[in-house]
PDB file of C-alpha atoms in Angstrom:
ATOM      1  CA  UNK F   1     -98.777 -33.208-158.771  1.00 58.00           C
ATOM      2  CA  UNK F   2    -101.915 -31.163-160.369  1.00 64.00           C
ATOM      3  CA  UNK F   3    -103.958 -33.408-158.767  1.00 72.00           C
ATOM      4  CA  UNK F   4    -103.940 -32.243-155.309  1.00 84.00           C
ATOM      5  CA  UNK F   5    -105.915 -29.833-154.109  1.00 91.00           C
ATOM      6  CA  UNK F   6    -102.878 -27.594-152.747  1.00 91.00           C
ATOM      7  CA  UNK F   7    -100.896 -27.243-156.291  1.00 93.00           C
ATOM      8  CA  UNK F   8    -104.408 -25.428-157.445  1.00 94.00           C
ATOM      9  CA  UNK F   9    -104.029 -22.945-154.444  1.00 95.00           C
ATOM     10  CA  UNK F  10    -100.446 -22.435-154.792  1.00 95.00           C
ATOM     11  CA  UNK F  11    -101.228 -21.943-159.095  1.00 94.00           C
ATOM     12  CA  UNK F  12    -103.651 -19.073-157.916  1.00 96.00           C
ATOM     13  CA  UNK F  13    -101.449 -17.394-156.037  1.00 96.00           C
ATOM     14  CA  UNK F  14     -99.214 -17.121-159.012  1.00 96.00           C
ATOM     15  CA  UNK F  15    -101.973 -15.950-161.231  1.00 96.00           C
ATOM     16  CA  UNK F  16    -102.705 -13.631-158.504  1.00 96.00           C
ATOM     17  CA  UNK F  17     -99.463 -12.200-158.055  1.00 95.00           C
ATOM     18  CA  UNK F  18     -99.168 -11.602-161.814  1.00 95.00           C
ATOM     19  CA  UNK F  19    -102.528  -9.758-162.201  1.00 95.00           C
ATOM     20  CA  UNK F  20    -101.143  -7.448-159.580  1.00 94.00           C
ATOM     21  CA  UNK F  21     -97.717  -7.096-161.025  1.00 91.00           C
ATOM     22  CA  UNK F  22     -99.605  -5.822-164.027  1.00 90.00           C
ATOM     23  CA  UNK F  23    -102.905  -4.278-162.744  1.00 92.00           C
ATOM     24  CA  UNK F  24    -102.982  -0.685-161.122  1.00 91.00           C
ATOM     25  CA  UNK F  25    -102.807  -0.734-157.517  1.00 92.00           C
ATOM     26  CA  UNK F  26    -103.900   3.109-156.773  1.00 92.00           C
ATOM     27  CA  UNK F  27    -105.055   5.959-158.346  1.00 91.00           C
ATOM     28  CA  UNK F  28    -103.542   9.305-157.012  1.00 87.00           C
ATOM     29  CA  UNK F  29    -104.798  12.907-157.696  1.00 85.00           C
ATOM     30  CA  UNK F  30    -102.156  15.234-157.063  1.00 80.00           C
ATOM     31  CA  UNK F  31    -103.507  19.116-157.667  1.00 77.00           C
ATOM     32  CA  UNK F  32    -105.435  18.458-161.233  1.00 80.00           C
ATOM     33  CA  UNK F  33    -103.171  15.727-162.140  1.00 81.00           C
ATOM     34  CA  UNK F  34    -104.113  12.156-161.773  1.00 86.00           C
ATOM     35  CA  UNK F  35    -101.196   9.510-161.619  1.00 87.00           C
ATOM     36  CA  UNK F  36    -101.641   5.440-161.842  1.00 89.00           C
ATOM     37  CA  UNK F  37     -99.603   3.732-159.011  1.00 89.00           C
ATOM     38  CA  UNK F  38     -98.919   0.143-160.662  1.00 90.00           C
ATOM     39  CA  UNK F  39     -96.290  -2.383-159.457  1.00 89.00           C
ATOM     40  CA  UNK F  40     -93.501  -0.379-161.520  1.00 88.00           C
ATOM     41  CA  UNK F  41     -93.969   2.540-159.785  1.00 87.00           C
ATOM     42  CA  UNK F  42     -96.339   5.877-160.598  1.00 86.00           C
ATOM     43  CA  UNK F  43     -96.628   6.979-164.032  1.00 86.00           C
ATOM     44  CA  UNK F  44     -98.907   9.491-165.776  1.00 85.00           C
ATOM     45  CA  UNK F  45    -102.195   8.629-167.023  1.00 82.00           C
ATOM     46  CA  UNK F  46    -101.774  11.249-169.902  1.00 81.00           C
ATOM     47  CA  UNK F  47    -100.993  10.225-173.355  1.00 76.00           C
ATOM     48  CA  UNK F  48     -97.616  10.444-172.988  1.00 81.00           C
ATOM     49  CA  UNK F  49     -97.167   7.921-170.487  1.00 80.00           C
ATOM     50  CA  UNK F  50     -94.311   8.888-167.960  1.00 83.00           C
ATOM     51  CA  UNK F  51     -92.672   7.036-164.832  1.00 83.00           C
ATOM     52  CA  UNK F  52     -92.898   9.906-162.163  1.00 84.00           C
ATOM     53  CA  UNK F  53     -91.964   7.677-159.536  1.00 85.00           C
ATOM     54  CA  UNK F  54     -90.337   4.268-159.292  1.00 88.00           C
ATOM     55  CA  UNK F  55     -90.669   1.612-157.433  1.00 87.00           C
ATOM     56  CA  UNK F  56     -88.825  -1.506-158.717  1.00 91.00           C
ATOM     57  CA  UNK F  57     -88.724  -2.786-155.189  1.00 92.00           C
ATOM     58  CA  UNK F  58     -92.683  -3.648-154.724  1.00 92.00           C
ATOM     59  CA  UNK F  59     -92.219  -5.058-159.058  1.00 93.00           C
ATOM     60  CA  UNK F  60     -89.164  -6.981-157.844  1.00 94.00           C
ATOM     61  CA  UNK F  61     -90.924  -8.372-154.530  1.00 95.00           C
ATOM     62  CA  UNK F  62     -94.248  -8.866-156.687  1.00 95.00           C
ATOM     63  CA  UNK F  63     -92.577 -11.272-159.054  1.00 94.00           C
ATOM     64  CA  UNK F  64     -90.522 -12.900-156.515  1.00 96.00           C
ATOM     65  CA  UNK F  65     -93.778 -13.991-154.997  1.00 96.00           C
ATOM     66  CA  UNK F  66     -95.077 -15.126-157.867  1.00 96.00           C
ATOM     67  CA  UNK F  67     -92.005 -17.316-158.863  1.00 96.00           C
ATOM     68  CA  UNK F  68     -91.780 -18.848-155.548  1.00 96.00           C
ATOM     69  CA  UNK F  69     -95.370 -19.952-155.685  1.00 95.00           C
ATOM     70  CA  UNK F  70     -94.605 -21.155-159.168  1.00 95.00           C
ATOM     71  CA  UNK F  71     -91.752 -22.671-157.980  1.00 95.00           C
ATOM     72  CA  UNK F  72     -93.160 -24.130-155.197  1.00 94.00           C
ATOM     73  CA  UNK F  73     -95.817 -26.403-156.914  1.00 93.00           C
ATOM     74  CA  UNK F  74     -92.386 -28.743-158.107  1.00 92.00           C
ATOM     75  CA  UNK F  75     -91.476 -29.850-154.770  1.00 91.00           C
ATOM     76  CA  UNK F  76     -94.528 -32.071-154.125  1.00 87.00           C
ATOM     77  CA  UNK F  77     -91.745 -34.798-153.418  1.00 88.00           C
ATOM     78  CA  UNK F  78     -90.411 -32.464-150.497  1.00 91.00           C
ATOM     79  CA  UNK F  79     -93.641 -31.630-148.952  1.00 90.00           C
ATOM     80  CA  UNK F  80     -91.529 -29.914-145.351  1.00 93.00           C
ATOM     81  CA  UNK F  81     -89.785 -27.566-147.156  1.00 94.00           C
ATOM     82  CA  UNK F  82     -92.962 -27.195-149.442  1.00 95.00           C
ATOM     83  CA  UNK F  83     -94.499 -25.644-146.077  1.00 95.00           C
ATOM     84  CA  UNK F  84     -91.344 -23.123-145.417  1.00 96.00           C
ATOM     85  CA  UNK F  85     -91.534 -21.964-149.118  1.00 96.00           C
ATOM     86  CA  UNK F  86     -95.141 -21.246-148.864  1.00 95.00           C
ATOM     87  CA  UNK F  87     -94.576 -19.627-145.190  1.00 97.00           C
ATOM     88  CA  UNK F  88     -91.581 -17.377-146.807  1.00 97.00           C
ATOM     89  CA  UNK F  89     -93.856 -16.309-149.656  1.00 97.00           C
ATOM     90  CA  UNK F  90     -96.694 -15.506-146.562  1.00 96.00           C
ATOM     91  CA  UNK F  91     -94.387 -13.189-144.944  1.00 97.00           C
ATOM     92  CA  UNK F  92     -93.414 -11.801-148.714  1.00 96.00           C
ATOM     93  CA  UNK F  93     -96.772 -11.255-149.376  1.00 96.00           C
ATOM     94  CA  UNK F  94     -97.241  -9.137-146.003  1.00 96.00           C
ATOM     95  CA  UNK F  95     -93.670  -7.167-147.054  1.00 96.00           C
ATOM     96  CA  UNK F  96     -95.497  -6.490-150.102  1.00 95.00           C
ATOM     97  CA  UNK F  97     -98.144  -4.278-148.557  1.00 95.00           C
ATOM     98  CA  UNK F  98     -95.776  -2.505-145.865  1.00 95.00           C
ATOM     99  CA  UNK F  99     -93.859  -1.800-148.998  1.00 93.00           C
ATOM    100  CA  UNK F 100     -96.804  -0.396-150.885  1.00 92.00           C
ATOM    101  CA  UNK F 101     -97.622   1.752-147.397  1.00 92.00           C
ATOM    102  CA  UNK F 102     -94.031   2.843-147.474  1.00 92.00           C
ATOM    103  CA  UNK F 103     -93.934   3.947-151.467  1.00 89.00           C
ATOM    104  CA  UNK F 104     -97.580   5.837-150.652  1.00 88.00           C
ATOM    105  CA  UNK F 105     -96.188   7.244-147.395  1.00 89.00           C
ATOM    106  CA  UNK F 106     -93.058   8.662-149.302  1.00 87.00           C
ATOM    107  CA  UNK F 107     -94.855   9.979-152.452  1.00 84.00           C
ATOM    108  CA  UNK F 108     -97.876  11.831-149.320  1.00 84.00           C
ATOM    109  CA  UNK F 109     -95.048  14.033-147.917  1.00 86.00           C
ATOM    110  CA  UNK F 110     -93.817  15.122-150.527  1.00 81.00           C
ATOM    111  CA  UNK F 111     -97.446  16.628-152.377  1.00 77.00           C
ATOM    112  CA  UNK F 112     -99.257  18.936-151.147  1.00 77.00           C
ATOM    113  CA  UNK F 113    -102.340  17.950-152.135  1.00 81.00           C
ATOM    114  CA  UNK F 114    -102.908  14.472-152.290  1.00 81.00           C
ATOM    115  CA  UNK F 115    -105.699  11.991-152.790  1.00 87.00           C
ATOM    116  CA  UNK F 116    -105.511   7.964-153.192  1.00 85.00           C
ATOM    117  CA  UNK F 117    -107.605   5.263-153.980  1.00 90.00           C
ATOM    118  CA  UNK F 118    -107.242   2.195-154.335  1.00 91.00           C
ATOM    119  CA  UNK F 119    -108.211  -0.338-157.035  1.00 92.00           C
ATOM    120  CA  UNK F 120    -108.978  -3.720-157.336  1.00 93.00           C
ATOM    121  CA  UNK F 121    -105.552  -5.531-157.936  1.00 92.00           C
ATOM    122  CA  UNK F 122    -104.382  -4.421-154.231  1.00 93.00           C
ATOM    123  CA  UNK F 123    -106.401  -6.806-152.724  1.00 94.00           C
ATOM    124  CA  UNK F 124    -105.128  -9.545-155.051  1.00 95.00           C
ATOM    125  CA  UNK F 125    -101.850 -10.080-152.396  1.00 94.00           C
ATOM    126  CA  UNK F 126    -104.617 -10.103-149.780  1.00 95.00           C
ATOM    127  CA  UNK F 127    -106.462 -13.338-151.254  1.00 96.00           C
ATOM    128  CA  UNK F 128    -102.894 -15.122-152.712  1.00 96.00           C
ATOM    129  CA  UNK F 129    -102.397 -14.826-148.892  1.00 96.00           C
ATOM    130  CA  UNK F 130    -105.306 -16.567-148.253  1.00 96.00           C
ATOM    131  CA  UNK F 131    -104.817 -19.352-150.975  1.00 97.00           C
ATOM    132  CA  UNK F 132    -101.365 -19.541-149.569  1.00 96.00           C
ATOM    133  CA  UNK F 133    -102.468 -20.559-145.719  1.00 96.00           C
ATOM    134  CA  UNK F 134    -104.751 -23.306-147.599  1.00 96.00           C
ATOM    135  CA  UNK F 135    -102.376 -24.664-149.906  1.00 95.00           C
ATOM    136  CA  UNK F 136    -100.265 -24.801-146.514  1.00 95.00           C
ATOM    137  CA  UNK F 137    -103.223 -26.814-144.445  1.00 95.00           C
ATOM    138  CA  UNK F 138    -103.816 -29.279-147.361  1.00 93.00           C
ATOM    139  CA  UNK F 139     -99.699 -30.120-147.785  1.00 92.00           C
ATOM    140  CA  UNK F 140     -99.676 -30.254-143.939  1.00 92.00           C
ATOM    141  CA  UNK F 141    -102.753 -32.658-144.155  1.00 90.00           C
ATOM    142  CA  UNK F 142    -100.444 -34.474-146.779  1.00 88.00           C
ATOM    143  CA  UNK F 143     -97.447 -34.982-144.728  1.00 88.00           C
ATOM    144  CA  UNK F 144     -99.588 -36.662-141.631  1.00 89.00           C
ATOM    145  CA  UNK F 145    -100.972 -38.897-144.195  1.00 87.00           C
ATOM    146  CA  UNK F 146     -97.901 -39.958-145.330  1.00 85.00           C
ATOM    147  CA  UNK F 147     -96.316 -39.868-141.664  1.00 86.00           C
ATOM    148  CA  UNK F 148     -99.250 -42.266-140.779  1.00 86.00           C
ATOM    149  CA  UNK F 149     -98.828 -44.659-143.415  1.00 82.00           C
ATOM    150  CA  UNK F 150     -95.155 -45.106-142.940  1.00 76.00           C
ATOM    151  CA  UNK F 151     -96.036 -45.870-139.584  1.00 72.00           C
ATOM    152  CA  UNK F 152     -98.292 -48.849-140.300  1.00 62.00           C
ATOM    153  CA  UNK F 153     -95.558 -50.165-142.475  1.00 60.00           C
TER     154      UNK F 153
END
């Protein structure tokens, strides 16, 4: 199981989605205020920390990704559905940054001034996608091994 090459991929897209679960995503200056946009939602960056804004959805979504890659890895056995799991995370992954657009859409109309930018951790989603196409190449490279020595049998 930790031996192939794909269970590494699909382990980095779990560390991946953690580190963004708990990372900030955005910075956003509204007026003189500055708010950190994280996975929960956007909270103050004064001492008294504050949740202005939730958004349990892209927290919910962000650890559902990472438990289905986690979860993933275990069916090594069941390498077809291995391939659906990591496609279904793919398209979770993509939900998670229409999501993110959505939340920064939502919290734009309704300042007056705004300004955002971004951090590091949003791009994490961005390279677990990537790690999750390979991981998806190497168990498809897998099953047409197997296929092809069942056939010589």
């Amino acid at each position: 199981m930790i031996q192939r090459i794909q269970t590494v991929y699909l382990l980095i897209v779990t560390g991946l989605a953690l580190a963004s679960l708990f990372m900030p995503l955005a910075v956003v200056q509204s007026g003189d205020v500055f708010y950190a946009f994280d996975a929960s939602g956007m909270s103050t960056m004064t001492a008294p920390v504050e949740l202005v804004y939730p958004a349990w959805a892209l927290m919910a979504l962000t650890g559902i990704i990472s438990l289905l890659a986690l979860v993933t890895v275990f069916f090594y056995k069941k390498r077809i559905l291995q391939i659906r799991f990591c496609i279904f995370n793919a398209i979770l992954m993509i939900a998670f940054y229409g999501l993110f657009a959505f939340f920064v859409w939502k919290i734009a109309t309704q300042s007056e001034t705004f300004h955002f930018s971004v951090r590091l951790a949003l791009s994490f989603p961005l390279i677990a996608l990537i790690f999750d196409y390979l991981a998806i190449r190497n168990i498809g490279a897998d099953e047409v091994l197997v296929r092809s020595l069942n056939r010589l049998r």
